[in-house]
Tab-separated table of C-alpha atoms in Angstrom:
chain	number	residue	atom	x	y	z
A	105	MET	CA	-91.055	-9.872	-45.001
A	106	ARG	CA	-92.697	-10.133	-41.601
A	107	GLU	CA	-94.669	-13.194	-40.588
A	108	THR	CA	-98.345	-13.199	-41.467
A	109	GLY	CA	-101.077	-15.493	-40.283
A	110	LYS	CA	-103.427	-17.475	-42.486
A	111	LYS	CA	-106.362	-16.068	-40.525
A	112	ASP	CA	-105.657	-12.720	-42.224
A	113	TRP	CA	-106.100	-14.267	-45.658
A	114	ILE	CA	-109.241	-16.037	-44.455
A	115	TYR	CA	-110.571	-12.629	-43.380
A	116	GLY	CA	-109.833	-11.367	-46.892
A	117	ILE	CA	-111.691	-14.286	-48.449
A	118	ALA	CA	-114.677	-13.623	-46.166
A	119	GLY	CA	-114.656	-9.976	-47.264
A	120	CYS	CA	-114.596	-11.055	-50.920
A	121	ILE	CA	-117.575	-13.334	-50.358
A	122	CYS	CA	-119.607	-10.617	-48.617
A	123	PHE	CA	-118.932	-8.033	-51.307
A	124	GLY	CA	-119.229	-10.667	-54.038
A	125	ILE	CA	-122.747	-11.668	-53.019
A	126	GLY	CA	-123.689	-8.008	-53.317
A	127	ASP	CA	-122.043	-7.870	-56.745
A	128	TRP	CA	-124.225	-10.691	-58.027
A	129	LEU	CA	-127.380	-9.234	-56.472
A	130	LEU	CA	-126.696	-5.989	-58.339
A	131	GLY	CA	-125.408	-7.495	-61.574
A	132	TYR	CA	-127.465	-10.605	-62.247
A	133	VAL	CA	-130.102	-8.763	-64.294
A	134	ASP	CA	-131.166	-8.235	-67.905
A	135	PRO	CA	-127.998	-6.585	-69.295
A	136	ALA	CA	-129.655	-4.816	-72.232
A	137	LEU	CA	-128.328	-1.280	-72.729
A	138	ILE	CA	-130.634	1.679	-72.162
A	139	GLU	CA	-130.765	4.485	-74.711
A	140	GLY	CA	-129.661	7.957	-73.654
A	141	ASP	CA	-127.295	9.328	-71.025
A	142	ILE	CA	-127.466	7.308	-67.848
A	143	PHE	CA	-125.278	6.163	-64.970
A	144	TYR	CA	-122.760	3.713	-66.461
A	145	PHE	CA	-123.802	0.701	-64.370
A	146	ILE	CA	-127.553	0.830	-65.028
A	147	ARG	CA	-129.069	-1.792	-67.342
A	148	ALA	CA	-132.612	-2.681	-68.371
A	149	GLY	CA	-132.847	-5.209	-65.540
A	150	HIS	CA	-132.537	-2.426	-62.986
A	151	GLY	CA	-135.794	-0.852	-64.106
A	152	ALA	CA	-139.283	-1.274	-62.668
A	153	GLY	CA	-139.592	-4.650	-60.999
A	154	TYR	CA	-136.046	-4.835	-59.662
A	155	ASN	CA	-136.304	-6.014	-56.048
A	156	ALA	CA	-135.206	-3.115	-53.825
A	157	ALA	CA	-134.543	-5.542	-50.973
A	158	LYS	CA	-131.479	-6.705	-52.917
A	159	VAL	CA	-129.924	-3.277	-52.402
A	160	THR	CA	-130.474	-3.512	-48.652
A	161	VAL	CA	-128.779	-6.903	-48.518
A	162	THR	CA	-125.969	-5.596	-50.731
A	163	LEU	CA	-125.227	-2.640	-48.450
A	164	VAL	CA	-125.452	-4.664	-45.231
A	165	LEU	CA	-123.068	-7.279	-46.626
A	166	ALA	CA	-120.720	-4.525	-47.809
A	167	MET	CA	-120.455	-3.124	-44.285
A	168	VAL	CA	-119.836	-6.610	-42.890
A	169	GLY	CA	-117.344	-7.290	-45.673
A	170	MET	CA	-115.498	-4.073	-44.837
A	171	LEU	CA	-114.806	-5.430	-41.343
A	172	PHE	CA	-113.059	-8.438	-42.904
A	173	TYR	CA	-111.377	-6.603	-45.776
A	174	PHE	CA	-109.724	-3.923	-43.673
A	175	PRO	CA	-107.414	-6.101	-41.505
A	176	ALA	CA	-106.649	-8.404	-44.441
A	177	MET	CA	-105.622	-5.528	-46.700
A	178	LEU	CA	-103.476	-3.949	-44.009
A	179	ARG	CA	-101.703	-7.269	-43.543
A	180	ILE	CA	-100.661	-7.256	-47.229
A	181	ALA	CA	-98.098	-4.619	-46.250
A	182	ASP	CA	-96.245	-7.261	-44.263
A	183	LEU	CA	-95.322	-8.974	-47.525
A	184	ALA	CA	-92.907	-6.110	-48.203
A	185	SER	CA	-89.208	-6.759	-47.676
A	186	ASP	CA	-88.254	-3.274	-46.465
A	187	LYS	CA	-89.769	-0.770	-44.057
A	188	LYS	CA	-90.341	1.977	-46.637
A	189	SER	CA	-92.262	-0.277	-49.035
A	190	ALA	CA	-94.250	-1.740	-46.149
A	191	GLY	CA	-95.230	1.742	-44.986
A	192	ARG	CA	-96.480	2.759	-48.424
A	193	LEU	CA	-98.445	-0.451	-48.844
A	194	LYS	CA	-99.981	-0.142	-45.393
A	195	TYR	CA	-101.037	3.467	-45.977
A	196	THR	CA	-102.524	2.867	-49.421
A	197	PHE	CA	-104.172	-0.428	-48.482
A	198	GLY	CA	-105.657	1.355	-45.486
A	199	LEU	CA	-107.514	3.594	-47.938
A	200	CYS	CA	-108.331	0.792	-50.377
A	201	PRO	CA	-111.338	-0.717	-48.553
A	202	VAL	CA	-112.743	2.792	-48.056
A	203	GLY	CA	-112.739	3.291	-51.825
A	204	TRP	CA	-114.167	-0.209	-52.213
A	205	LEU	CA	-117.095	0.559	-49.927
A	206	VAL	CA	-117.801	3.943	-51.545
A	207	ILE	CA	-117.928	2.393	-55.042
A	208	HIS	CA	-120.278	-0.321	-53.798
A	209	PHE	CA	-122.482	2.239	-52.053
A	210	ILE	CA	-122.670	4.565	-55.071
A	211	VAL	CA	-123.609	1.767	-57.469
A	212	ALA	CA	-126.211	0.308	-55.093
A	213	VAL	CA	-127.865	3.670	-54.405
A	214	ASN	CA	-128.011	4.500	-58.116
A	215	VAL	CA	-129.678	1.163	-58.812
A	216	LEU	CA	-132.192	1.769	-56.013
A	217	VAL	CA	-133.040	5.289	-57.191
A	218	TYR	CA	-133.354	4.234	-60.830
A	219	SER	CA	-135.535	1.242	-60.004
A	220	TRP	CA	-137.845	3.269	-57.748
A	221	MET	CA	-138.198	6.089	-60.286
A	222	ALA	CA	-138.847	3.652	-63.138
A	223	GLU	CA	-141.631	2.012	-61.163
A	224	HIS	CA	-143.287	5.172	-59.854
A	225	ALA	CA	-142.538	7.813	-62.486
A	226	GLY	CA	-141.632	5.973	-65.683
A	227	ASN	CA	-138.434	5.164	-67.554
A	228	GLU	CA	-137.916	8.602	-69.064
A	229	LEU	CA	-137.778	10.380	-65.712
A	230	ALA	CA	-135.746	7.506	-64.235
A	231	ASN	CA	-133.173	7.947	-67.000
A	232	GLY	CA	-132.944	11.676	-66.355
A	233	ILE	CA	-132.577	11.304	-62.590
A	234	SER	CA	-129.972	8.575	-63.030
A	235	ASN	CA	-127.943	10.817	-65.331
A	236	LEU	CA	-128.135	13.777	-62.938
A	237	LEU	CA	-127.245	11.652	-59.927
A	238	GLY	CA	-124.414	9.964	-61.783
A	239	ASN	CA	-122.891	13.281	-62.883
A	240	ALA	CA	-123.231	14.755	-59.394
A	241	ILE	CA	-121.307	11.958	-57.712
A	242	LEU	CA	-118.843	11.264	-60.526
A	243	PRO	CA	-115.928	13.067	-58.786
A	244	CYS	CA	-116.501	10.999	-55.636
A	245	LEU	CA	-116.653	7.813	-57.718
A	246	MET	CA	-113.386	8.631	-59.504
A	247	ILE	CA	-111.622	9.331	-56.201
A	248	ALA	CA	-112.939	6.035	-54.824
A	249	TYR	CA	-111.537	4.164	-57.839
A	250	ILE	CA	-108.170	5.864	-57.267
A	251	PHE	CA	-108.187	4.814	-53.607
A	252	ALA	CA	-109.001	1.256	-54.665
A	253	GLY	CA	-106.623	1.081	-57.625
A	254	ILE	CA	-103.363	2.669	-56.446
A	255	PRO	CA	-102.504	0.040	-53.775
A	256	LEU	CA	-103.248	-2.805	-56.188
A	257	LEU	CA	-100.951	-1.280	-58.801
A	258	LEU	CA	-98.303	-0.564	-56.179
A	259	LEU	CA	-98.439	-4.163	-54.975
A	260	MET	CA	-97.805	-5.490	-58.480
A	261	ILE	CA	-94.928	-3.049	-59.039
A	262	TYR	CA	-93.271	-3.952	-55.734
A	263	ILE	CA	-93.470	-7.679	-56.457
A	264	LEU	CA	-91.980	-7.180	-59.940
A	265	ARG	CA	-89.209	-5.002	-58.486
A	266	GLY	CA	-88.345	-7.568	-55.836
A	267	LYS	CA	-89.456	-5.402	-52.922
A	268	THR	CA	-91.523	-8.160	-51.328
A	269	GLY	CA	-90.804	-11.659	-50.099
A	270	LEU	CA	-92.646	-13.053	-53.130
A	271	LYS	CA	-91.060	-14.185	-56.384
A	272	LYS	CA	-91.548	-11.904	-59.372
A	273	TRP	CA	-93.661	-14.432	-61.280
A	274	GLU	CA	-96.163	-14.411	-58.428
A	275	ALA	CA	-97.326	-11.006	-59.682
A	276	VAL	CA	-99.616	-12.941	-62.046
A	277	PHE	CA	-101.800	-13.745	-59.038
A	278	THR	CA	-102.234	-10.128	-57.952
A	279	PRO	CA	-105.784	-8.726	-58.091
A	280	LEU	CA	-105.368	-6.361	-61.066
A	281	VAL	CA	-104.362	-9.228	-63.358
A	282	TRP	CA	-107.423	-11.282	-62.516
A	283	MET	CA	-109.747	-8.301	-62.571
A	284	ALA	CA	-108.620	-7.688	-66.153
A	285	VAL	CA	-108.954	-11.362	-67.119
A	286	ILE	CA	-112.459	-11.693	-65.666
A	287	ASN	CA	-113.521	-8.407	-67.247
A	288	VAL	CA	-112.378	-9.623	-70.673
A	289	VAL	CA	-114.127	-12.989	-70.224
A	290	ALA	CA	-117.355	-11.288	-69.113
A	291	ASN	CA	-117.315	-9.063	-72.191
A	292	ILE	CA	-116.554	-11.957	-74.568
A	293	LEU	CA	-119.447	-14.051	-73.273
A	294	PRO	CA	-122.907	-13.500	-74.769
A	295	ALA	CA	-124.800	-10.663	-73.067
A	296	THR	CA	-126.768	-12.459	-70.366
A	297	ALA	CA	-127.561	-11.934	-66.697
A	298	PHE	CA	-124.652	-14.270	-65.909
A	299	SER	CA	-122.088	-12.364	-67.969
A	300	TYR	CA	-123.147	-9.055	-66.454
A	301	GLY	CA	-123.082	-10.559	-62.972
A	302	LEU	CA	-119.549	-11.799	-63.702
A	303	TYR	CA	-118.547	-8.336	-64.914
A	304	THR	CA	-119.915	-6.828	-61.709
A	305	PHE	CA	-118.020	-9.423	-59.675
A	306	CYS	CA	-114.648	-8.894	-61.411
A	307	MET	CA	-113.076	-6.613	-58.760
A	308	ASN	CA	-113.932	-8.812	-55.798
A	309	CYS	CA	-113.177	-11.957	-57.779
A	310	GLY	CA	-109.680	-10.613	-58.468
A	311	MET	CA	-109.218	-10.078	-54.751
A	312	LEU	CA	-110.606	-13.555	-54.057
A	313	VAL	CA	-108.011	-15.183	-56.347
A	314	TRP	CA	-105.252	-13.213	-54.585
A	315	PHE	CA	-106.277	-14.119	-51.045
A	316	LEU	CA	-106.831	-17.765	-51.988
A	317	TYR	CA	-103.342	-17.852	-53.495
A	318	LEU	CA	-101.821	-16.337	-50.360
A	319	LEU	CA	-103.730	-18.788	-48.163
A	320	VAL	CA	-102.408	-21.774	-50.129
A	321	LYS	CA	-98.848	-20.623	-50.903
A	322	HIS	CA	-98.057	-18.141	-48.127
A	323	PRO	CA	-100.170	-19.085	-45.113
A	324	ARG	CA	-97.591	-17.555	-42.747
């Protein structure tokens, strides 16, 4: 395992905060389900009256967050104990923030389009447009989730197989574990703006737990 610097984990935390603010801006809404086929993320709170400026802030923060996420994710590869594992982690984590940004962009744009259509053309047309838009970009969304998910899974596997400088039990602090935990908690809680905001935040919150752990336990 090569030496890392705590500034890299601080960059990761900053990226989590930037993306996380956007998560809450998108997710802290009335979580009531909407009848009919519609983009999976859309809820009643994204209808007419949703502040479109929130989407602008979300996207700007995502681009800023990408600048922090990218070097921090690349540095995760240095946790590997052999050159081959490090190379795979570096390559996949190089693609990870790209997938992250694409997912964020797709969700934000769908919210913006749905909200605008609901306000200017009514809910029925907004539902139809959201469904069409969601289906059109579904392949891109799935690829983005693959880009984001593979390195996180690979990281957990490498830790459990002893291919990093971390102990095997430290795999419990990897992002996928905490994403799953937060997702379960968000779905157990009563359906409120807070629980849906927490659900929206689960991916970046999982990353936040991971970078905070590295900052405290493996600052270098």
